[in-house]
Short mmCIF file of N, CA, C and O in Angstrom, two decimals:
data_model
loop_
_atom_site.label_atom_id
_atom_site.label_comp_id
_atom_site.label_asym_id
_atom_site.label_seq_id
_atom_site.Cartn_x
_atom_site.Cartn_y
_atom_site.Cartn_z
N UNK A 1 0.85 -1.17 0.00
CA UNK A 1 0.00 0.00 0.00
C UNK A 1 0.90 1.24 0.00
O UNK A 1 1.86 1.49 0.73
N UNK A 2 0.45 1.83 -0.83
CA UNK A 2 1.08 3.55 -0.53
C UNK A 2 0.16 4.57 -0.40
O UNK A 2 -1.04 4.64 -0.66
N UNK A 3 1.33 5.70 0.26
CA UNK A 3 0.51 7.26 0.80
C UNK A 3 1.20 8.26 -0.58
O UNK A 3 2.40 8.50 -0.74
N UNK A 4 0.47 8.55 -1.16
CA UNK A 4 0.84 9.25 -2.75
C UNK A 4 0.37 10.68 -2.10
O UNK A 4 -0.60 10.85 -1.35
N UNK A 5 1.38 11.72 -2.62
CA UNK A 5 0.70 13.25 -2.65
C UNK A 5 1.33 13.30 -3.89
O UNK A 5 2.45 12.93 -4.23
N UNK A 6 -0.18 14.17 -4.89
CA UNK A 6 -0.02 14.41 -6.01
C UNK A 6 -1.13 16.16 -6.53
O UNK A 6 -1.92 16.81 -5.85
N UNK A 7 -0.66 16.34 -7.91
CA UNK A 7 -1.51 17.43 -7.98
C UNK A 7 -2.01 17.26 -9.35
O UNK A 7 -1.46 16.50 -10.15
N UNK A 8 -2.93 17.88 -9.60
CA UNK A 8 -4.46 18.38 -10.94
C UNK A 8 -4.26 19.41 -11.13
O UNK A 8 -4.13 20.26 -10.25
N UNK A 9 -4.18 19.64 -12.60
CA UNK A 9 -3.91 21.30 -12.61
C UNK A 9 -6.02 21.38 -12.99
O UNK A 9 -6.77 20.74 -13.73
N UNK A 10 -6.14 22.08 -12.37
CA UNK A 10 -7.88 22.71 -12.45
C UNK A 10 -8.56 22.81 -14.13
O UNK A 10 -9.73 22.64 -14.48
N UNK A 11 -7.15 23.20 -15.07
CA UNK A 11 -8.14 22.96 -16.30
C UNK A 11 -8.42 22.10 -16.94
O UNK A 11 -9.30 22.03 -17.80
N UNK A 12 -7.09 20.68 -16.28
CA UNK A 12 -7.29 19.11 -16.76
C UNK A 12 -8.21 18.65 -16.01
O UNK A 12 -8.07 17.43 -16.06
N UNK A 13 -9.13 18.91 -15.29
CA UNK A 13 -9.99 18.48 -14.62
C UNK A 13 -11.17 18.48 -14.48
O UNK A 13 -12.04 17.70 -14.08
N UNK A 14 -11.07 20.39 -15.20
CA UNK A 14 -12.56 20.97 -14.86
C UNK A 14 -12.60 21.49 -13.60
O UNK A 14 -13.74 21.84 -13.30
N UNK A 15 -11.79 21.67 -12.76
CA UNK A 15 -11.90 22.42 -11.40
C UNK A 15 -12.87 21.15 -10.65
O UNK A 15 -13.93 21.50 -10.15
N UNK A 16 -12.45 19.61 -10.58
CA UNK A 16 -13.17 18.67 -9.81
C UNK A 16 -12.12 17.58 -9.38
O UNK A 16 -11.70 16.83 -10.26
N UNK A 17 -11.77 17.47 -8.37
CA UNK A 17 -10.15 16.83 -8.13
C UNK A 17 -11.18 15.46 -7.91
O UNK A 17 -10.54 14.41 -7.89
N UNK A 18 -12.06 15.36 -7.81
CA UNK A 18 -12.82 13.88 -7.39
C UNK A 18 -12.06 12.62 -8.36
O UNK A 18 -11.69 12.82 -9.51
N UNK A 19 -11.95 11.57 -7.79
CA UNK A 19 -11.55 9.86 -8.54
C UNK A 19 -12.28 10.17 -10.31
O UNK A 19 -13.13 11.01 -10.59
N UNK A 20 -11.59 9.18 -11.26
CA UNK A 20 -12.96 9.48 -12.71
C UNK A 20 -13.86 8.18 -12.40
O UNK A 20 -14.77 7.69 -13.07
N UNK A 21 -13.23 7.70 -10.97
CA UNK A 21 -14.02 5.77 -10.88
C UNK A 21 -14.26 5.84 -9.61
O UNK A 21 -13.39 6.21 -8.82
N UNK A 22 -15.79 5.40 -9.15
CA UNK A 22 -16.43 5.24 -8.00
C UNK A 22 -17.29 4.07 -7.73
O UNK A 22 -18.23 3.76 -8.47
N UNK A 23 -17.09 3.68 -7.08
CA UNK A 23 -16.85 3.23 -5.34
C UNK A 23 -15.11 3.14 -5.78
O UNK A 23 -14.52 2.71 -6.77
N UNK A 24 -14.69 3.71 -4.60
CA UNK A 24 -13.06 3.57 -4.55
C UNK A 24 -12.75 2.92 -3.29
O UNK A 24 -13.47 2.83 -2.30
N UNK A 25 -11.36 2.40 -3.49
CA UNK A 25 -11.04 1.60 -2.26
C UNK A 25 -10.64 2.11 -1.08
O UNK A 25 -11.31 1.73 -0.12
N UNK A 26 -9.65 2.93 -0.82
CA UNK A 26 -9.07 3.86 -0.27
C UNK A 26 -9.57 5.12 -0.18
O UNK A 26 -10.21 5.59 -1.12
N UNK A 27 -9.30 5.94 1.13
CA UNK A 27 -9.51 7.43 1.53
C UNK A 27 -8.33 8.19 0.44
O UNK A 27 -7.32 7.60 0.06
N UNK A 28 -8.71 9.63 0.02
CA UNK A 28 -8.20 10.56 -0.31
C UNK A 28 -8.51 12.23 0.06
O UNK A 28 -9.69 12.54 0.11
N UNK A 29 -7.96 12.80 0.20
CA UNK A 29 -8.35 14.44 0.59
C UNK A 29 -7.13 15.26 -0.03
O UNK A 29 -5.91 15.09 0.00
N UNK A 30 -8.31 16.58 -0.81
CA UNK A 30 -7.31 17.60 -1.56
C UNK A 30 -6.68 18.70 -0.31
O UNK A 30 -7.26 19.65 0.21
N UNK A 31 -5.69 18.34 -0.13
CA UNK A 31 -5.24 19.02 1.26
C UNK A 31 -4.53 20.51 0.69
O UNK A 31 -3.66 21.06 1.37
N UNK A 32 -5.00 21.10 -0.64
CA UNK A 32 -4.87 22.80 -0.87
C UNK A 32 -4.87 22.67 -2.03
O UNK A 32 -5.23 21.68 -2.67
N UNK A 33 -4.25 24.15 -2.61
CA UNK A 33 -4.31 24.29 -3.86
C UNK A 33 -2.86 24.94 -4.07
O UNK A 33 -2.24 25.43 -3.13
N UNK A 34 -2.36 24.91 -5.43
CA UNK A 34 -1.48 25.75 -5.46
C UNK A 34 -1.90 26.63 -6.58
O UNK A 34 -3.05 26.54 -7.00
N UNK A 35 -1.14 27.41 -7.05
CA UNK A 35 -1.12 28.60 -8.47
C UNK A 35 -2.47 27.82 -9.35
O UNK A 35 -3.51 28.48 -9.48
N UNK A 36 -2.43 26.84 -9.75
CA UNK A 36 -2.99 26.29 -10.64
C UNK A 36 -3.54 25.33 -11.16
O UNK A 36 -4.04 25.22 -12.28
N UNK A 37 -3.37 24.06 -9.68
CA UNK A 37 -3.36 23.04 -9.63
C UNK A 37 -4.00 22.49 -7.84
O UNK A 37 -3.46 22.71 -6.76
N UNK A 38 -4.88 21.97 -8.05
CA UNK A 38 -4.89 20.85 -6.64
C UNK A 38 -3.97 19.82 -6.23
O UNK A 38 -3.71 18.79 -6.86
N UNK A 39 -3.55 20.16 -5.19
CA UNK A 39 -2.86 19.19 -4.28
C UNK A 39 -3.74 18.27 -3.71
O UNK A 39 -4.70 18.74 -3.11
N UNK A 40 -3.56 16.61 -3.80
CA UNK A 40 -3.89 15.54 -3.76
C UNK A 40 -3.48 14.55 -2.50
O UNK A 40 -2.58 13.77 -2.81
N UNK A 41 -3.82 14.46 -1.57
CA UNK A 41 -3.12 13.09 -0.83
C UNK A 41 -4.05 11.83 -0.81
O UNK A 41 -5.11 11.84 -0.20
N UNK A 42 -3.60 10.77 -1.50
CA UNK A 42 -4.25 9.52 -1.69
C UNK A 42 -3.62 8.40 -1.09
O UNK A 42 -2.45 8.53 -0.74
N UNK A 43 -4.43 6.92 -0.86
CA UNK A 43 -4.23 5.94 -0.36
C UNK A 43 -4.01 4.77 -1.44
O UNK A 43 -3.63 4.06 -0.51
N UNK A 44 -3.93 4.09 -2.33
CA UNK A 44 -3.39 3.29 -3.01
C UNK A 44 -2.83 2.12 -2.82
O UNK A 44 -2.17 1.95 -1.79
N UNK A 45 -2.99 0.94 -3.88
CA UNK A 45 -2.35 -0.18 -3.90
C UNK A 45 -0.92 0.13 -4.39
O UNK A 45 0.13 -0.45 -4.10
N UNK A 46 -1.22 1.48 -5.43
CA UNK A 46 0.18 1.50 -6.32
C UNK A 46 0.17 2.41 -7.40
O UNK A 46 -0.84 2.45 -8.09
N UNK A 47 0.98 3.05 -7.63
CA UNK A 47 1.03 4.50 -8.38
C UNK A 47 -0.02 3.98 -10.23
O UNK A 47 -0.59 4.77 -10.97
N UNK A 48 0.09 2.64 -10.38
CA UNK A 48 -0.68 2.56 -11.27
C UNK A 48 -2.65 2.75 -11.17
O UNK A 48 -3.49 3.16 -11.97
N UNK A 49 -2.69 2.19 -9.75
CA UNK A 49 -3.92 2.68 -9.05
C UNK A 49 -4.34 4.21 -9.10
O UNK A 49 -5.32 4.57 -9.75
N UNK A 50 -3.50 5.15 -8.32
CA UNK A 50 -3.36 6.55 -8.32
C UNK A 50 -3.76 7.13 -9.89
O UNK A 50 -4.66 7.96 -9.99
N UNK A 51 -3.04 6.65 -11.07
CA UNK A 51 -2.87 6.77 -12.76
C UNK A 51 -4.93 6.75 -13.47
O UNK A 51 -5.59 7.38 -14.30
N UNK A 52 -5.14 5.62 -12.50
CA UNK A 52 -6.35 5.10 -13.02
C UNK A 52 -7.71 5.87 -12.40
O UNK A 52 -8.75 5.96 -13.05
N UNK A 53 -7.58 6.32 -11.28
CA UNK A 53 -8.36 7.16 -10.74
C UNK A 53 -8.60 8.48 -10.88
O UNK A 53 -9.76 8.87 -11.02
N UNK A 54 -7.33 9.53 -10.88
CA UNK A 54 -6.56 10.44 -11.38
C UNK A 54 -5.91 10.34 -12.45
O UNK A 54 -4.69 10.26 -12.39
N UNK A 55 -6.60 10.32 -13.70
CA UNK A 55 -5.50 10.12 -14.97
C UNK A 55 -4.59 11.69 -15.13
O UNK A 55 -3.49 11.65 -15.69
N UNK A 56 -5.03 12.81 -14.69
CA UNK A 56 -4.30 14.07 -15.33
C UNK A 56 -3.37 14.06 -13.61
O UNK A 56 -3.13 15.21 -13.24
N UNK A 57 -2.95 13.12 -12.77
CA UNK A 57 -1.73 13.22 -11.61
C UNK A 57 -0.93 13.73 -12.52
O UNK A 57 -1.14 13.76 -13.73
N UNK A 58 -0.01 14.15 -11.95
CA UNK A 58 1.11 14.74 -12.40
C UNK A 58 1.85 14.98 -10.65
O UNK A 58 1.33 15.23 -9.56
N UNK A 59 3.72 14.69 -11.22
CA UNK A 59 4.37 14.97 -9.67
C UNK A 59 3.66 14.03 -8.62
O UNK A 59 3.11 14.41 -7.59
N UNK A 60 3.77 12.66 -9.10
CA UNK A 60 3.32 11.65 -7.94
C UNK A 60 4.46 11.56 -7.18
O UNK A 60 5.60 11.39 -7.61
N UNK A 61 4.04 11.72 -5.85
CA UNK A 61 5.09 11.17 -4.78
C UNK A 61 4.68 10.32 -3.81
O UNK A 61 3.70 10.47 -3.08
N UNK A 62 5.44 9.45 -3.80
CA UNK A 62 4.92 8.09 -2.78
C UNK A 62 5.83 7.61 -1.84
O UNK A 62 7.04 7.44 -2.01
N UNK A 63 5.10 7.38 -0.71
CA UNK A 63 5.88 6.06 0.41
C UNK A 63 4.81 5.22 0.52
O UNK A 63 3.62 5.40 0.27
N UNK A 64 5.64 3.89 1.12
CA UNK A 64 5.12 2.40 1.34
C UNK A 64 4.72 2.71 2.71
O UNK A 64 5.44 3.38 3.45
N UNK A 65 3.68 2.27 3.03
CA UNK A 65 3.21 2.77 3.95
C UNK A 65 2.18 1.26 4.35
O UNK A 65 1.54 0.65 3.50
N UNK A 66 2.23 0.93 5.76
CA UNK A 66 1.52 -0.66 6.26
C UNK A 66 0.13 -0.56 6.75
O UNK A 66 -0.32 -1.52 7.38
N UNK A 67 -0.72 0.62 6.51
CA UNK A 67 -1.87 0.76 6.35
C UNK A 67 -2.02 2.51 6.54
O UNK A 67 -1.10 3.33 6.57
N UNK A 68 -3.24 2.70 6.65
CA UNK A 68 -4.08 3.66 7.17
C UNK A 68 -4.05 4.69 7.81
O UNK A 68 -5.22 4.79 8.17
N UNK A 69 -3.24 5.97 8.43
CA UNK A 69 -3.45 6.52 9.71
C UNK A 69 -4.84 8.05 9.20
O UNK A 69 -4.86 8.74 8.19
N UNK A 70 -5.40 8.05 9.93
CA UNK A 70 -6.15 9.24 9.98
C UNK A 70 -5.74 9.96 11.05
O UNK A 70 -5.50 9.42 12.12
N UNK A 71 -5.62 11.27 10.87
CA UNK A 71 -5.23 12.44 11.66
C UNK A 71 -6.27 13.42 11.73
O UNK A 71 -7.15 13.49 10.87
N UNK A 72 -6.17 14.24 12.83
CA UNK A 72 -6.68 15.86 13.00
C UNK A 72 -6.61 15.99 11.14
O UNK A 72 -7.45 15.61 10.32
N UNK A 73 -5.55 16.54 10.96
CA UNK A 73 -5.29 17.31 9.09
C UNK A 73 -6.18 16.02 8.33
O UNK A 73 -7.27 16.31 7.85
N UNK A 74 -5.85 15.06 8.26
CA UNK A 74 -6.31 13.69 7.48
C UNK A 74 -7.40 12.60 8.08
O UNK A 74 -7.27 11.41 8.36
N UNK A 75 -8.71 13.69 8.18
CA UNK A 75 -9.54 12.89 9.33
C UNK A 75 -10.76 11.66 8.03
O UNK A 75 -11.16 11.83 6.88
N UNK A 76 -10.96 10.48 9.12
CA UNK A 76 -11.88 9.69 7.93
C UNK A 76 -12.66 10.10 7.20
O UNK A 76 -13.58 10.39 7.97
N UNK A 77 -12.99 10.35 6.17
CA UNK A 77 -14.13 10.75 5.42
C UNK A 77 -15.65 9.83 5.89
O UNK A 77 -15.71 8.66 6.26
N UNK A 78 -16.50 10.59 5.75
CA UNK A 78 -17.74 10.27 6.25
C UNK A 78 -18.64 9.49 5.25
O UNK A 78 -19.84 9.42 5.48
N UNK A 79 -17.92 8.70 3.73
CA UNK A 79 -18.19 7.98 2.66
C UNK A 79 -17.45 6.61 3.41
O UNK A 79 -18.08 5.56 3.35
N UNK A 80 -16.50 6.62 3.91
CA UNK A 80 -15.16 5.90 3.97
C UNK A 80 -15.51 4.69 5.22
O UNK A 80 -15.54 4.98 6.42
N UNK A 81 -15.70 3.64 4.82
CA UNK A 81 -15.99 2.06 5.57
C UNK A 81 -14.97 1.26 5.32
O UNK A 81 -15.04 0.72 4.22
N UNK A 82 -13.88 0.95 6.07
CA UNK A 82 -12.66 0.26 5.42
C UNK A 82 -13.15 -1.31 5.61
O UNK A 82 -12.30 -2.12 5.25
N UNK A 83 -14.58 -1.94 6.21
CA UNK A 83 -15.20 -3.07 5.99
C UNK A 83 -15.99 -3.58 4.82
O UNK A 83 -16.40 -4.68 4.45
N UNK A 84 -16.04 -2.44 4.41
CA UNK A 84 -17.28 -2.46 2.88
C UNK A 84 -16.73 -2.43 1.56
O UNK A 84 -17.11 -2.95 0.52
N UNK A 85 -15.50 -1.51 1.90
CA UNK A 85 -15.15 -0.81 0.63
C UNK A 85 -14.42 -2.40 -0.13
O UNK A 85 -13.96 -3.46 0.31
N UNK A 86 -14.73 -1.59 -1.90
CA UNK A 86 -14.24 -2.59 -2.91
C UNK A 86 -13.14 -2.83 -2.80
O UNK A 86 -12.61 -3.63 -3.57
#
């Protein structure tokens, strides 16, 4: 599993940082913006995962990471059942 931070520039997107594929497996949250682009932090099997959800990523950065942590900044999403999900 990996913790990917990545960014969308707003006009490859349409100004909608959302997955292009739903029900997803993993939590994600756009944790800002920059000049021109959304900043991304996602949960993943693997940067080809990240590719498929987010096709316009750009500047993927990843660590291996042995599950899950939610934080204060990175709190569970209120969609997010890690018993249910696909």
């Amino acid at each position: 599993m990996i913790r990917a931070r990545f960014y969308i520039k707003f006009k490859d997107c349409g100004n909608d940082y959302r997955p292009v594929k739903w029900p997803i497996k993993y939590p994600y949250w756009c944790t800002g913006e920059s000049v021109d682009a959304f900043v991304i932090v996602a949960y993943a099997e693997n940067v080809e995962q990240i590719k498929g959800l987010w096709p316009e990523a750009y500047m993927i950065e990843c660590e291996e990471v042995n599950g899950i942590t939610f934080t204060t900044r990175f709190p569970k999403p209120k969609w997010y059942n890690s018993s249910s999900n696909c």
